[in-house]
mmCIF file of C-alpha atoms and ligand atoms in Angstrom:
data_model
loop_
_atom_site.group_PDB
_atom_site.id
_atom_site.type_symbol
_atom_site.label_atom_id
_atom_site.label_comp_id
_atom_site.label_asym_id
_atom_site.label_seq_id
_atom_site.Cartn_x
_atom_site.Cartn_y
_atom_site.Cartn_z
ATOM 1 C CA UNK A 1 -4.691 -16.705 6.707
ATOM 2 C CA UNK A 2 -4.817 -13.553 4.877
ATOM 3 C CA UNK A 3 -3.096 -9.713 5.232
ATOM 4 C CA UNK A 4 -4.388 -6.693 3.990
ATOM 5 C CA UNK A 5 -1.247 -4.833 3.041
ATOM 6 C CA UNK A 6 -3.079 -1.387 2.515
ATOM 7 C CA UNK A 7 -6.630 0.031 4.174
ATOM 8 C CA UNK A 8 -7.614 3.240 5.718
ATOM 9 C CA UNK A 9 -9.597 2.188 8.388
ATOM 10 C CA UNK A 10 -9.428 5.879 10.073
ATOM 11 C CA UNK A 11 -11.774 6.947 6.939
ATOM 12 C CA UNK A 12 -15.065 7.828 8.665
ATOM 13 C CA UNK A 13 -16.930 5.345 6.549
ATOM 14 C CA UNK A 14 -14.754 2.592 8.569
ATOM 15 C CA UNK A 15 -14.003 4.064 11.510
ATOM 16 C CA UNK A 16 -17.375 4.219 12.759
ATOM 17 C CA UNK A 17 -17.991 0.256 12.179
ATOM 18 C CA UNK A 18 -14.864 -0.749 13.468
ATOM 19 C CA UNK A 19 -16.489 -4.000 15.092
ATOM 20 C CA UNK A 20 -18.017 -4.759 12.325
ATOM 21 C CA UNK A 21 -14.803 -4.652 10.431
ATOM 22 C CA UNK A 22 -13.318 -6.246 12.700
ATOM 23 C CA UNK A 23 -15.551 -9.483 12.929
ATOM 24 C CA UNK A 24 -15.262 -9.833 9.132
ATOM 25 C CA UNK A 25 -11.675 -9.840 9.041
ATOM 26 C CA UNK A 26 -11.880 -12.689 11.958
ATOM 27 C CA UNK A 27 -14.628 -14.534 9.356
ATOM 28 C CA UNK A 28 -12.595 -14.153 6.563
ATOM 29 C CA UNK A 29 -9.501 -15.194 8.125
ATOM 30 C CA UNK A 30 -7.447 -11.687 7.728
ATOM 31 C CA UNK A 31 -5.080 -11.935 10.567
ATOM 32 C CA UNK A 32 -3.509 -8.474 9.920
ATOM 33 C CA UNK A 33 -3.885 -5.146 8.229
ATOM 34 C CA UNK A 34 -1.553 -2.300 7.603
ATOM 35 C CA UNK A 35 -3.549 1.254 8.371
ATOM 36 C CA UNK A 36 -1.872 3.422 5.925
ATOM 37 C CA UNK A 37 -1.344 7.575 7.184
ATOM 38 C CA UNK A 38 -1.867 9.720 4.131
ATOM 39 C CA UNK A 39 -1.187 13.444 5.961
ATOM 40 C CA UNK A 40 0.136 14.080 9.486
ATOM 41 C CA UNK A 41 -3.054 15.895 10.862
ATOM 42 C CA UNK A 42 -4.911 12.228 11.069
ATOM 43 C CA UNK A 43 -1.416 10.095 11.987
ATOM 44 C CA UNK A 44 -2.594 9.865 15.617
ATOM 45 C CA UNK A 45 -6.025 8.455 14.645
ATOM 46 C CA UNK A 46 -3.961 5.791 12.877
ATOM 47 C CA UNK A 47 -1.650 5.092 15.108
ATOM 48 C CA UNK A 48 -4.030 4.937 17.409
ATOM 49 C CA UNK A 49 -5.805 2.041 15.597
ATOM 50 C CA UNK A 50 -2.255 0.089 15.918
ATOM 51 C CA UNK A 51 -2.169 1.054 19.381
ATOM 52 C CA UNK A 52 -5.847 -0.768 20.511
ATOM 53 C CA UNK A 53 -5.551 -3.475 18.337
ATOM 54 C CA UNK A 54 -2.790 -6.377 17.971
ATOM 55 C CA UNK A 55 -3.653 -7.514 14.305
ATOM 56 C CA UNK A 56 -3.614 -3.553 12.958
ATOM 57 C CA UNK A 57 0.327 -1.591 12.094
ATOM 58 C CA UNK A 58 0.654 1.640 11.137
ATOM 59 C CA UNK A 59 2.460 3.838 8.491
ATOM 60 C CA UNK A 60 3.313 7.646 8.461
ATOM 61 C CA UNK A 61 3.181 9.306 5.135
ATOM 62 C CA UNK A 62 1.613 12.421 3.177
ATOM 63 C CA UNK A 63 -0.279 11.000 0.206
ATOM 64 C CA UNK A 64 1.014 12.940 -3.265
ATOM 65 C CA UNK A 65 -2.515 13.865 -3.678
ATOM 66 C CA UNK A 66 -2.721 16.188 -0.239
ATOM 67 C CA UNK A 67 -2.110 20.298 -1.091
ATOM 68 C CA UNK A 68 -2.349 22.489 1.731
ATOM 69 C CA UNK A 69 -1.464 20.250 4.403
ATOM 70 C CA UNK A 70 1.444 19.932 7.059
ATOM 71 C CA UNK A 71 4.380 19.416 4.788
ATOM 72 C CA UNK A 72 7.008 16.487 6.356
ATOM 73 C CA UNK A 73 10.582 16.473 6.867
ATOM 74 C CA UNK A 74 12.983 14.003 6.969
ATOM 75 C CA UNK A 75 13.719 14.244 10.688
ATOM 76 C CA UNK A 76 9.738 14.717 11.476
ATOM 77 C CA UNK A 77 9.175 11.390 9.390
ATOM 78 C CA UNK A 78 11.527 9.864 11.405
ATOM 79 C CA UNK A 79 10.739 10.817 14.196
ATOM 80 C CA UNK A 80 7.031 9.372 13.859
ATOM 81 C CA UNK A 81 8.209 6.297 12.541
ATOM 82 C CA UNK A 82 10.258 5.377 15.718
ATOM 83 C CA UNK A 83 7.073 3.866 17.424
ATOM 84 C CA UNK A 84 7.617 0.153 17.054
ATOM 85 C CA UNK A 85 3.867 -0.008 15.786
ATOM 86 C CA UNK A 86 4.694 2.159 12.972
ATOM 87 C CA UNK A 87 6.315 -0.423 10.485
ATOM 88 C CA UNK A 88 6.654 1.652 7.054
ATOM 89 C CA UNK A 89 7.138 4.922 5.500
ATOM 90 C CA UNK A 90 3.814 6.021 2.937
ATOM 91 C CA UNK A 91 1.998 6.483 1.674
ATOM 92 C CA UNK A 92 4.344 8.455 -0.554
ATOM 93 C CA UNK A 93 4.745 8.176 -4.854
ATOM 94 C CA UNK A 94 3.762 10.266 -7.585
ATOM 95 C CA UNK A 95 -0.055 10.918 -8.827
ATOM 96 C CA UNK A 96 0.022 12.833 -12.293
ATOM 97 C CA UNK A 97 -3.618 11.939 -12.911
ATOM 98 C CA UNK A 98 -5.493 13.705 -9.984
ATOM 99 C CA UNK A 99 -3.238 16.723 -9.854
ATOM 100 C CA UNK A 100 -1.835 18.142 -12.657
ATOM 101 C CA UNK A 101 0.991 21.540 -13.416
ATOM 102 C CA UNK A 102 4.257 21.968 -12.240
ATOM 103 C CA UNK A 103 4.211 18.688 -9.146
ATOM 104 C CA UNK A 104 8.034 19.742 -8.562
ATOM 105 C CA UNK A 105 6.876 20.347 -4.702
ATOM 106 C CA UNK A 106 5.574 16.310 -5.118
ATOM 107 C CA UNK A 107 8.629 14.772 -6.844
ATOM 108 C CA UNK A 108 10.859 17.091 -3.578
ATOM 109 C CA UNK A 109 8.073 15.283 -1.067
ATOM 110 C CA UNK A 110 8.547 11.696 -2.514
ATOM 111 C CA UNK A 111 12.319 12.195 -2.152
ATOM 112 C CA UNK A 112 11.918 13.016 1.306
ATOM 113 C CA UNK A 113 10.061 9.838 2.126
ATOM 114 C CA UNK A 114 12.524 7.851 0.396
ATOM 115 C CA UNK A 115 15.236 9.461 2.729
ATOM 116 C CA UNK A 116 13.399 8.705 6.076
ATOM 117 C CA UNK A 117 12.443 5.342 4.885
ATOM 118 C CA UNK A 118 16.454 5.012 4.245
ATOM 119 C CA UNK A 119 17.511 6.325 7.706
ATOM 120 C CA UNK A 120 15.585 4.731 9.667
ATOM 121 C CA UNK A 121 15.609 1.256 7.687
ATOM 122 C CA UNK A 122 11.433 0.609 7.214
ATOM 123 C CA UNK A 123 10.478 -0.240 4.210
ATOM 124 C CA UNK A 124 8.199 2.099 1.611
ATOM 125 C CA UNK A 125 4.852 2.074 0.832
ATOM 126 C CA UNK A 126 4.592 3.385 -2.678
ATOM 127 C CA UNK A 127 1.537 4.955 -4.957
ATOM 128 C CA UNK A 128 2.428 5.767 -8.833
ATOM 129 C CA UNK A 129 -0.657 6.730 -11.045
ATOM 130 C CA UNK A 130 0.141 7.924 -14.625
ATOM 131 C CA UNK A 131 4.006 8.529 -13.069
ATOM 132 C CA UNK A 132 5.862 5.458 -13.830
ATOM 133 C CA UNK A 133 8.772 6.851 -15.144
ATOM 134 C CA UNK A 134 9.182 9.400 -12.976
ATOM 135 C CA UNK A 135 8.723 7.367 -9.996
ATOM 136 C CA UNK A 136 10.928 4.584 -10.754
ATOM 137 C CA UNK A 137 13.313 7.484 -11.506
ATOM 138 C CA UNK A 138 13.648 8.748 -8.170
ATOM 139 C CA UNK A 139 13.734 5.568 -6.585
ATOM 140 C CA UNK A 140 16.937 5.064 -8.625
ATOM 141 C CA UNK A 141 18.071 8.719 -7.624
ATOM 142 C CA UNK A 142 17.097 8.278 -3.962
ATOM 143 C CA UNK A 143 18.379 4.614 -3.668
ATOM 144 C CA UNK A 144 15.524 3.323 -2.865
ATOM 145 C CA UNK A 145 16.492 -0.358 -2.834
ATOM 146 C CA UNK A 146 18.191 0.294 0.581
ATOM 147 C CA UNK A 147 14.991 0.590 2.436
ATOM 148 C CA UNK A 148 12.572 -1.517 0.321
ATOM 149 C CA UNK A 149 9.003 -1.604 0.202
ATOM 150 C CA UNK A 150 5.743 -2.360 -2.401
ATOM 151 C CA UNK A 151 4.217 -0.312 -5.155
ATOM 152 C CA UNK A 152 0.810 -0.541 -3.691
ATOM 153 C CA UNK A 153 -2.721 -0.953 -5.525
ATOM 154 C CA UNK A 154 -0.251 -1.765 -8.604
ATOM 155 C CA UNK A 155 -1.690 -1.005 -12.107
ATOM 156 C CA UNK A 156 1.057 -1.222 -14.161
ATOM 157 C CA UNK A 157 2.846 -2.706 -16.874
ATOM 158 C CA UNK A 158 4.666 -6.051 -16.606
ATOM 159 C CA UNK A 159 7.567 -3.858 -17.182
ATOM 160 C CA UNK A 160 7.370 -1.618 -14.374
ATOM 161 C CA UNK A 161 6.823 -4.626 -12.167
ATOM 162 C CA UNK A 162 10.221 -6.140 -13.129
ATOM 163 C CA UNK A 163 11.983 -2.672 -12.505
ATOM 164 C CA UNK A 164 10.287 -2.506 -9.349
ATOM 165 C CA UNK A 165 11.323 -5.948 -8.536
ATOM 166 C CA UNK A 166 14.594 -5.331 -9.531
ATOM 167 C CA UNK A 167 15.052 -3.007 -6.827
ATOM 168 C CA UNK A 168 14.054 -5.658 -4.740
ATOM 169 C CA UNK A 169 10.649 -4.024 -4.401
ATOM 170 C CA UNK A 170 7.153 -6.133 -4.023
ATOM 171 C CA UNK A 171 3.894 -5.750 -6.035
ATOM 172 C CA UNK A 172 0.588 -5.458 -3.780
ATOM 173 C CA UNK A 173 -2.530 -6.117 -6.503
ATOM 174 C CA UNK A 174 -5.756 -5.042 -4.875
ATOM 175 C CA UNK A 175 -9.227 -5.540 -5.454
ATOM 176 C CA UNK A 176 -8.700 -4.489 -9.066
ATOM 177 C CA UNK A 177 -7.201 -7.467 -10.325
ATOM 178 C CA UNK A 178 -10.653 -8.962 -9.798
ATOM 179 C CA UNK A 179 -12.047 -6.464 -12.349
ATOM 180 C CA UNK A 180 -12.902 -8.011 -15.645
ATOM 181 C CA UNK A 181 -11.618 -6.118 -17.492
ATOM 182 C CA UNK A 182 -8.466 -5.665 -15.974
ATOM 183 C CA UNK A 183 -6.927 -8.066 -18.474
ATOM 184 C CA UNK A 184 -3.356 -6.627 -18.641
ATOM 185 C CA UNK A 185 -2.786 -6.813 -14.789
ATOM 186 C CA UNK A 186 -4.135 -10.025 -14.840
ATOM 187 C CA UNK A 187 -1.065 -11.124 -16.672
ATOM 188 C CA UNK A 188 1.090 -9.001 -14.919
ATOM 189 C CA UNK A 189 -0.293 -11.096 -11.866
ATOM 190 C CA UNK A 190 0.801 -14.145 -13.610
ATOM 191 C CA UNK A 191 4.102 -13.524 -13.587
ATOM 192 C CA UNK A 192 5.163 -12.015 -10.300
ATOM 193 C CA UNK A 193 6.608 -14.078 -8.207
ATOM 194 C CA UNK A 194 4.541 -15.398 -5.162
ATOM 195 C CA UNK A 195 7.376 -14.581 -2.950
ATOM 196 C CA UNK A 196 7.189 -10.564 -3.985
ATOM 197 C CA UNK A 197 3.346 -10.567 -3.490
ATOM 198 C CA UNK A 198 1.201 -8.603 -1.436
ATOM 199 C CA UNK A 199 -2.607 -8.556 -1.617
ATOM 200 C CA UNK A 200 -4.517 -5.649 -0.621
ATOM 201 C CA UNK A 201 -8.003 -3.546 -0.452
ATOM 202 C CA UNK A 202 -6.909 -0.353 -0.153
ATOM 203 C CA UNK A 203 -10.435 0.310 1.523
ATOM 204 C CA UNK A 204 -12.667 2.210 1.691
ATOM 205 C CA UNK A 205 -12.270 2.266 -1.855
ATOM 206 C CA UNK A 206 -11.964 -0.355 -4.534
ATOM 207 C CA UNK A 207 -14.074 -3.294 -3.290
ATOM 208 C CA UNK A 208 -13.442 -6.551 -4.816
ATOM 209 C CA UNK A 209 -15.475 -8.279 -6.981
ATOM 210 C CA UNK A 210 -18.487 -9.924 -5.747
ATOM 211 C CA UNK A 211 -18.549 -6.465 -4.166
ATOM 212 C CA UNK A 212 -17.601 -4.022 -6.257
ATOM 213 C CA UNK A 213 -18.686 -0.617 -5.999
ATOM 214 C CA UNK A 214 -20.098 -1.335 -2.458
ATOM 215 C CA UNK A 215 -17.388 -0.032 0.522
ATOM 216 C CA UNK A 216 -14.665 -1.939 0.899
ATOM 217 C CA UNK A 217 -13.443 -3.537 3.950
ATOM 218 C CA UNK A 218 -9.764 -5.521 4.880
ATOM 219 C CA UNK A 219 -12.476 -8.886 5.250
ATOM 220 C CA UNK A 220 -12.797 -8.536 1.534
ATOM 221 C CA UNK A 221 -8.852 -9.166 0.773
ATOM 222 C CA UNK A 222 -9.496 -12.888 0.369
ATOM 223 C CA UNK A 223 -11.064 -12.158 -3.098
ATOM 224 C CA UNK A 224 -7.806 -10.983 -4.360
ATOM 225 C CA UNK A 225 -6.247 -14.146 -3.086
ATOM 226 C CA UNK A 226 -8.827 -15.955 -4.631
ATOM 227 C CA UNK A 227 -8.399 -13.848 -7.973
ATOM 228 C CA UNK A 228 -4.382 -14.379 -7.942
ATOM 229 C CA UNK A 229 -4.787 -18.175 -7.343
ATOM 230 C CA UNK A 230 -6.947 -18.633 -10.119
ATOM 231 C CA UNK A 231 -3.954 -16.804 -12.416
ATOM 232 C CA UNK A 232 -1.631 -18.830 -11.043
ATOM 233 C CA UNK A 233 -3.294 -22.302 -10.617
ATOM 234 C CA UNK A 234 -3.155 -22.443 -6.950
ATOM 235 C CA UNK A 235 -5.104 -22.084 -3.735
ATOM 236 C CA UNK A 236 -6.314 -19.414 -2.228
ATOM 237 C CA UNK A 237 -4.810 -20.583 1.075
ATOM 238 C CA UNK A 238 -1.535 -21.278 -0.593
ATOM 239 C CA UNK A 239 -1.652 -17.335 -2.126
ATOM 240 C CA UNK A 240 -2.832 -16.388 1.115
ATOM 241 C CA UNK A 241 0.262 -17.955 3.305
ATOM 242 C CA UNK A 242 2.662 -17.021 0.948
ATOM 243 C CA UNK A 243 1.784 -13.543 0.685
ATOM 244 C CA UNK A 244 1.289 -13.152 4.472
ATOM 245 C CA UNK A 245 4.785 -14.481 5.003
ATOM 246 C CA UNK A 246 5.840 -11.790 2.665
ATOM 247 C CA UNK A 247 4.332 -9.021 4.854
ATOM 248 C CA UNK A 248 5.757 -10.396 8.231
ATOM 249 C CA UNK A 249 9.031 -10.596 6.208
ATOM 250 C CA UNK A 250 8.656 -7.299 4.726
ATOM 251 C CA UNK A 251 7.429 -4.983 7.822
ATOM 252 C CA UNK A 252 8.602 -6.986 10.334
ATOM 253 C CA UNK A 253 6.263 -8.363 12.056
HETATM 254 ZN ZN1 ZN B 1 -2.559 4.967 -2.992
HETATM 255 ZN ZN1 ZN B 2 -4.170 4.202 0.028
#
């Protein structure tokens, strides 16, 4: 069995062929998926999805890429992430390649997630793109080791991986590591441990190969198992219960 660690199945594109979704993750043997919030003003539509369905959690998060949108609080966080299908905090980070000038206002908002995650004890769902430094930089600052978590859709360097890991983070590789040319996270996928691995889509975006550039969908996970065995000379199945075992550990369920 298989568990997307990251999808956004409120995204129109998936929302309105939820059955179909659905029925490929029961194909494809994906038990679970993780519906990941990215701003408030679409929370209930994903919490929602973790409400109908017994295989689907939720997180509550603004995305560092959202401007102009309800800005969170610790005690607002908090306060969403109380429902016992809610089972992380994110997705939160640092994105220095799609926005650009002074991101003060997004290094304040990934501090804040850190501190909910912290008080109320759920682990962190984490996106760094062109930020490393910065991000593992506050997550020293903010201790985030106390709550835990992953550095989702993961992309980079071996050595960011071990400080991640060090803070007793995981790694979630997504449909990426399938790319061919992604031959530096390949290795980086090497060495990971199995027991700190998550495997994700991220969908809509990102599909896997044999479907890249179509839309993605949580069914499609599997690749990446399939992917991560071949690096590491096992089965997907064995990738598969390993790194599901690592999300019930890791959120809880
Ligand atoms: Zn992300
Ligand atoms: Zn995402």
């Amino acid at each position: 069995m298989y568990a997307d660690s990251h999808c956004h199945l409120n995204f129109p594109e998936l929302s309105a062929n939820l059955v179909s979704v659905l029925d490929l993750m029961r194909a494809n043997e994906v038990g679970m998926a993780l519906c990941v919030g990215v701003n408030l003003e679409d929370f209930p539509q994903v919490l929602a999805l973790a409400e109908q369905h017994d295989n689907l959690y939720a997180s509550v998060g603004v995305h560092p890429d959202y401007e102009g949108v309800e800005e969170p609080d610790v005690a607002r966080l908090v306060q969403l992430a109380t429902h016992p299908r809610v089972v992380a905090i994110g997705e939160t980070g640092l994105d220095y390649f799609r926005l650009t000038g002074d991101l003060e206002w997004q290094r304040e908002r990934f501090r804040t997630h850190i501190r909910a995650a912290r008080e109320i004890g759920k682990p962190l769902i984490i996106h760094t793109r062109e930020a490393a430094a910065d991000t593992l930089r506050l997550m020293r600052e903010e201790r985030a080791r106390e709550a835990g978590g992953v550095m989702h859709c993961f992309t980079e360097t071996e050595a960011v991986a071990q400080a991640a890991l060090d803070m007793g983070f995981h790694i979630s590789f997504s449909g990426i590591v399938t790319f061919k040319n992604a031959v530096a996270l390949k290795e980086v996928a090497r060495v990971v441990p199995l027991e700190r691995i998550l495997i994700e889509t991220d969908a809509p975006y990102l599909a896997p190969v044999p479907h890249r550039g179509k839309l993605n969908q949580p069914g499609y996970v599997k690749h990446v198992a399939e992917e991560i065995a071949r690096l590491k000379g096992l089965t997907a199945d064995e990738v598969g219960a390993a790194s599901t075992q690592n999300f019930r550990r890791l959120f809880g369920v």
